[in-house]
Short mmCIF file of C-alpha atoms and ligand atoms in Angstrom, two decimals:
data_model
loop_
_atom_site.label_atom_id
_atom_site.label_comp_id
_atom_site.label_asym_id
_atom_site.label_seq_id
_atom_site.Cartn_x
_atom_site.Cartn_y
_atom_site.Cartn_z
CA UNK A 1 -72.41 11.01 27.84
CA UNK A 2 -69.43 11.34 30.13
CA UNK A 3 -67.43 14.59 30.02
CA UNK A 4 -64.15 14.27 28.20
CA UNK A 5 -61.77 16.74 29.82
CA UNK A 6 -58.98 15.21 27.76
CA UNK A 7 -60.17 17.43 24.90
CA UNK A 8 -59.21 20.52 26.94
CA UNK A 9 -55.90 19.33 28.40
CA UNK A 10 -54.75 22.93 28.95
CA UNK A 11 -57.82 23.97 30.98
CA UNK A 12 -56.56 25.98 33.98
CA UNK A 13 -53.17 26.63 32.32
CA UNK A 14 -51.96 30.10 31.38
CA UNK A 15 -50.12 30.96 28.17
CA UNK A 16 -48.42 34.02 26.71
CA UNK A 17 -47.73 34.23 22.97
CA UNK A 18 -45.90 36.98 21.08
CA UNK A 19 -46.66 37.41 17.39
CA UNK A 20 -46.14 39.64 14.40
CA UNK A 21 -43.46 42.19 13.62
CA UNK A 22 -42.58 45.19 15.70
CA UNK A 23 -42.58 48.73 14.37
CA UNK A 24 -39.70 50.89 15.53
CA UNK A 25 -40.64 54.55 15.22
CA UNK A 26 -38.19 56.99 13.61
CA UNK A 27 -40.33 60.09 14.08
CA UNK A 28 -44.10 60.64 14.55
CA UNK A 29 -44.89 59.45 11.01
CA UNK A 30 -42.19 56.92 10.08
CA UNK A 31 -41.03 53.52 11.31
CA UNK A 32 -38.77 50.53 10.58
CA UNK A 33 -40.56 47.19 10.22
CA UNK A 34 -40.14 43.64 8.87
CA UNK A 35 -42.19 41.22 6.77
CA UNK A 36 -43.65 39.09 9.56
CA UNK A 37 -47.38 38.48 9.03
CA UNK A 38 -48.17 37.11 12.52
CA UNK A 39 -49.78 34.02 10.97
CA UNK A 40 -47.70 31.51 12.93
CA UNK A 41 -47.95 33.25 16.30
CA UNK A 42 -51.67 33.92 15.97
CA UNK A 43 -52.27 30.28 14.98
CA UNK A 44 -50.35 29.12 18.07
CA UNK A 45 -52.43 31.38 20.33
CA UNK A 46 -55.62 29.97 18.77
CA UNK A 47 -54.40 26.37 19.08
CA UNK A 48 -53.51 26.80 22.77
CA UNK A 49 -56.93 28.36 23.41
CA UNK A 50 -58.58 25.45 21.58
CA UNK A 51 -56.94 23.11 24.09
CA UNK A 52 -58.43 25.16 26.92
CA UNK A 53 -55.54 27.47 27.91
CA UNK A 54 -56.08 31.00 29.17
CA UNK A 55 -54.10 32.81 26.45
CA UNK A 56 -52.71 36.34 26.26
CA UNK A 57 -51.50 37.22 22.77
CA UNK A 58 -49.14 40.20 22.61
CA UNK A 59 -49.10 41.22 18.97
CA UNK A 60 -47.22 43.74 16.92
CA UNK A 61 -49.03 45.44 14.04
CA UNK A 62 -50.72 42.80 11.84
CA UNK A 63 -53.70 42.73 9.51
CA UNK A 64 -55.03 39.45 10.93
CA UNK A 65 -58.26 39.26 12.93
CA UNK A 66 -57.97 38.57 16.66
CA UNK A 67 -58.15 34.79 17.29
CA UNK A 68 -61.34 33.73 19.08
CA UNK A 69 -61.15 33.16 22.81
CA UNK A 70 -57.81 34.89 23.27
CA UNK A 71 -56.94 38.11 25.17
CA UNK A 72 -55.12 40.33 22.66
CA UNK A 73 -52.76 43.15 23.62
CA UNK A 74 -51.64 45.25 20.67
CA UNK A 75 -48.24 46.91 20.72
CA UNK A 76 -45.94 48.63 18.25
CA UNK A 77 -42.32 48.60 19.35
CA UNK A 78 -40.11 45.93 20.92
CA UNK A 79 -39.94 47.93 24.16
CA UNK A 80 -43.73 48.07 24.31
CA UNK A 81 -43.89 44.33 23.57
CA UNK A 82 -41.56 43.54 26.47
CA UNK A 83 -43.58 45.78 28.83
CA UNK A 84 -46.83 44.10 27.75
CA UNK A 85 -45.30 40.64 28.28
CA UNK A 86 -44.06 41.58 31.74
CA UNK A 87 -47.51 42.99 32.57
CA UNK A 88 -49.05 39.67 31.46
CA UNK A 89 -47.05 37.66 34.01
CA UNK A 90 -49.39 36.58 36.80
CA UNK A 91 -49.16 38.52 40.08
CA UNK A 92 -48.89 35.24 41.96
CA UNK A 93 -47.97 31.86 40.61
CA UNK A 94 -46.27 31.13 37.33
CA UNK A 95 -47.25 31.39 33.72
CA UNK A 96 -47.35 27.84 32.40
CA UNK A 97 -45.96 28.55 28.95
CA UNK A 98 -44.56 31.45 26.94
CA UNK A 99 -44.18 31.11 23.17
CA UNK A 100 -42.16 33.89 21.52
CA UNK A 101 -43.13 33.79 17.85
CA UNK A 102 -42.83 37.52 17.17
CA UNK A 103 -40.25 38.83 14.72
CA UNK A 104 -38.96 41.42 17.17
CA UNK A 105 -36.80 44.14 15.65
CA UNK A 106 -33.24 43.69 16.89
CA UNK A 107 -32.66 47.44 16.88
CA UNK A 108 -34.75 50.49 17.60
CA UNK A 109 -34.25 54.17 16.88
CA UNK A 110 -33.97 57.17 19.16
CA UNK A 111 -37.30 58.70 18.14
CA UNK A 112 -37.25 62.28 16.85
CA UNK A 113 -40.01 64.25 18.61
CA UNK A 114 -41.04 66.04 15.43
CA UNK A 115 -41.28 64.87 11.82
CA UNK A 116 -37.84 64.99 10.23
CA UNK A 117 -37.81 67.65 7.50
CA UNK A 118 -35.82 67.89 4.30
CA UNK A 119 -33.46 70.82 4.19
CA UNK A 120 -32.16 72.24 0.93
CA UNK A 121 -28.66 71.02 0.26
CA UNK A 122 -28.37 69.16 3.58
CA UNK A 123 -27.34 65.50 3.79
CA UNK A 124 -30.10 62.96 4.59
CA UNK A 125 -30.57 62.45 8.32
CA UNK A 126 -28.60 59.59 9.86
CA UNK A 127 -30.66 56.99 11.71
CA UNK A 128 -28.77 55.75 14.75
CA UNK A 129 -29.83 52.27 15.89
CA UNK A 130 -29.69 51.03 19.47
CA UNK A 131 -30.22 47.43 20.61
CA UNK A 132 -33.72 46.42 21.63
CA UNK A 133 -34.47 44.28 24.69
CA UNK A 134 -34.60 40.55 23.98
CA UNK A 135 -38.02 39.41 25.14
CA UNK A 136 -37.33 35.68 24.87
CA UNK A 137 -34.05 35.96 26.78
CA UNK A 138 -35.67 38.19 29.41
CA UNK A 139 -38.54 35.74 30.02
CA UNK A 140 -36.08 32.82 30.10
CA UNK A 141 -34.03 34.59 32.77
CA UNK A 142 -36.98 35.84 34.83
CA UNK A 143 -35.84 33.92 37.93
CA UNK A 144 -38.75 33.20 40.26
CA UNK A 145 -41.16 34.55 37.61
CA UNK A 146 -39.82 32.37 34.81
CA UNK A 147 -42.67 30.62 32.95
CA UNK A 148 -42.59 26.85 33.44
CA UNK A 149 -41.94 26.28 29.73
CA UNK A 150 -40.35 28.90 27.45
CA UNK A 151 -40.46 28.35 23.70
CA UNK A 152 -38.71 30.46 21.08
CA UNK A 153 -38.43 30.47 17.31
CA UNK A 154 -35.35 30.76 15.17
CA UNK A 155 -35.49 31.86 11.56
CA UNK A 156 -32.42 30.49 9.81
CA UNK A 157 -31.33 30.19 6.19
CA UNK A 158 -28.30 27.91 6.60
CA UNK A 159 -26.93 25.45 9.18
CA UNK A 160 -30.47 25.61 10.51
CA UNK A 161 -30.14 23.07 13.30
CA UNK A 162 -26.64 24.12 14.44
CA UNK A 163 -27.65 27.76 14.60
CA UNK A 164 -30.88 26.95 16.40
CA UNK A 165 -29.15 24.71 18.95
CA UNK A 166 -26.73 27.55 19.69
CA UNK A 167 -29.63 30.02 19.88
CA UNK A 168 -31.46 27.83 22.39
CA UNK A 169 -28.41 27.85 24.65
CA UNK A 170 -27.84 31.60 24.21
CA UNK A 171 -31.44 32.53 24.96
CA UNK A 172 -31.84 30.12 27.88
CA UNK A 173 -35.23 28.88 26.65
CA UNK A 174 -36.47 25.28 26.85
CA UNK A 175 -37.46 24.70 23.24
CA UNK A 176 -36.63 26.35 19.95
CA UNK A 177 -38.76 25.89 16.87
CA UNK A 178 -36.24 26.34 14.10
CA UNK A 179 -37.76 27.56 10.84
CA UNK A 180 -36.00 26.81 7.65
CA UNK A 181 -36.74 30.11 5.93
CA UNK A 182 -34.78 29.10 2.85
CA UNK A 183 -37.69 26.81 1.84
CA UNK A 184 -39.11 27.65 -1.56
CA UNK A 185 -42.59 28.23 -0.12
CA UNK A 186 -41.48 31.43 1.63
CA UNK A 187 -42.07 31.25 5.38
CA UNK A 188 -42.17 35.00 6.05
CA UNK A 189 -45.71 36.05 5.17
CA UNK A 190 -46.50 32.60 3.72
CA UNK A 191 -48.94 29.93 4.90
CA UNK A 192 -46.54 27.01 5.42
CA UNK A 193 -43.62 26.32 7.68
CA UNK A 194 -40.89 23.70 8.06
CA UNK A 195 -39.96 23.32 11.72
CA UNK A 196 -37.34 21.44 13.70
CA UNK A 197 -38.28 21.28 17.38
CA UNK A 198 -35.10 21.52 19.45
CA UNK A 199 -35.17 20.65 23.14
CA UNK A 200 -32.87 19.15 25.77
CA UNK A 201 -33.95 15.76 24.35
CA UNK A 202 -32.61 16.51 20.87
CA UNK A 203 -34.05 17.45 17.51
CA UNK A 204 -37.41 16.45 16.08
CA UNK A 205 -37.90 17.41 12.42
CA UNK A 206 -41.46 18.01 11.29
CA UNK A 207 -42.57 17.88 7.66
CA UNK A 208 -43.48 20.98 5.70
CA UNK A 209 -46.93 21.86 7.07
CA UNK A 210 -49.52 24.63 6.98
CA UNK A 211 -48.82 27.08 9.83
CA UNK A 212 -52.13 26.08 11.43
CA UNK A 213 -50.94 22.44 11.60
CA UNK A 214 -47.59 23.50 13.05
CA UNK A 215 -49.56 25.39 15.69
CA UNK A 216 -51.76 22.39 16.51
CA UNK A 217 -48.74 20.07 16.83
CA UNK A 218 -46.88 22.53 19.00
CA UNK A 219 -49.91 23.10 21.26
CA UNK A 220 -50.30 19.32 21.70
CA UNK A 221 -46.62 18.94 22.57
CA UNK A 222 -46.95 21.75 25.08
CA UNK A 223 -50.00 20.06 26.61
CA UNK A 224 -48.19 16.70 26.88
CA UNK A 225 -45.25 18.35 28.60
CA UNK A 226 -47.27 20.47 31.02
CA UNK A 227 -49.57 17.68 32.13
CA UNK A 228 -47.01 14.86 32.28
CA UNK A 229 -46.36 13.93 35.91
N1 CTP B 1 -36.68 37.54 20.15
C1 CTP B 1 -37.19 38.32 21.17
N2 CTP B 1 -36.76 39.60 21.33
C2 CTP B 1 -35.81 40.11 20.50
C3 CTP B 1 -35.29 39.32 19.45
C4 CTP B 1 -35.73 38.02 19.30
O1 CTP B 1 -38.06 37.84 21.92
N3 CTP B 1 -35.41 41.36 20.69
C5 CTP B 1 -37.12 36.15 20.03
C6 CTP B 1 -37.95 35.83 18.81
O2 CTP B 1 -39.33 36.01 19.09
C7 CTP B 1 -37.61 34.37 18.58
C8 CTP B 1 -36.18 34.25 19.09
O3 CTP B 1 -35.97 35.35 19.95
O4 CTP B 1 -38.41 33.53 19.40
C9 CTP B 1 -35.12 34.21 18.06
O5 CTP B 1 -35.19 35.34 17.24
P1 CTP B 1 -34.10 35.51 16.10
O6 CTP B 1 -34.32 36.81 15.41
O7 CTP B 1 -34.09 34.24 15.27
O8 CTP B 1 -32.76 35.51 16.98
P2 CTP B 1 -31.76 36.65 17.41
O9 CTP B 1 -31.26 36.29 18.76
O10 CTP B 1 -32.38 38.00 17.27
O11 CTP B 1 -30.55 36.48 16.42
P3 CTP B 1 -30.37 36.87 14.84
O12 CTP B 1 -31.57 37.70 14.42
O13 CTP B 1 -29.10 37.61 14.80
O14 CTP B 1 -30.32 35.52 14.14
CA1 CA B 2 -33.35 38.79 15.35
#
C-alpha cells in the first residue's frame, strides 16, 4: 500500500507546550500553587506528537504520566518554566508552534533561605509577592526567535469572549483558546472543556468536549495552518 504521509501532517515540525500549574516556593518546604491538573496541556502535547510533531512539553508539577513520544522537561516555578521554554527554542531556525496551556502563577515569592519558624507571640510572617515573567507574552515578543504560531489559553468566568479578545491583543499571540471556566462541569482539574478559538479571523465556538477531543481539534487546526501554502 502507498504511504499516507497525510496522517503525520506535522512530521518535521517542532512544537513547545507548557502545561500544569507552577509552584512558587516560600521557603525550602512550602509553596503557593493552583488547581491546574495539566490534563489539557498534556493532551495537546500528545495530540501534536500523534500528528508527527517533535514536541517538547515543559510541565509544572502534575501527577499525570508523561505522554508517549514527547520530550518532557519538569519545572517548578514560573521562572524555571520560562528558562526551560527559552532553552527549548531551536539554536537555528524557528519553532513552528508554541502552545501555552500552563496555569502559570502570576506572582512569586522572595524565597526564604531557611524554613520560616514560629516565634512565641510574634505576628505571622508576611509573604511579599512579586510579579512573575509572562511566558506567553515573552514568546510572542521574541522577535527573530518568535515561534511561527503562538497559542495561549484564557480562563474566564464572565464576558469570556470579550476578555479573551483583549487578552489576545495584550499578549501578542496569534490564537487564544478561551475556556469558559464557569461551566458546571468544572474545567480546572476536570476532564471536559468548553473552548472558543479566537484568532485574527474571529471567534469559533466549540461544543463542550472531553479535553482529549479539544486537544485533537486544536492539533488539527495547527496542522492545517502550518502546512497551508
Ligand atoms: N501565561 C504565561 N505566563 C504567565 C501568566 C500567564 O505564559 N506568567 C499564559 C497562560 O499559559 C495562558 C495565558 O497566558 O496561555 C493567559 O493566562 P491567564 O492567567 O488567563 O491571563 P493573565 O494575563 O495572567 O491574566 P489574569 O490571570 O489576570 O486573567
Ligand atoms: Ca493569570
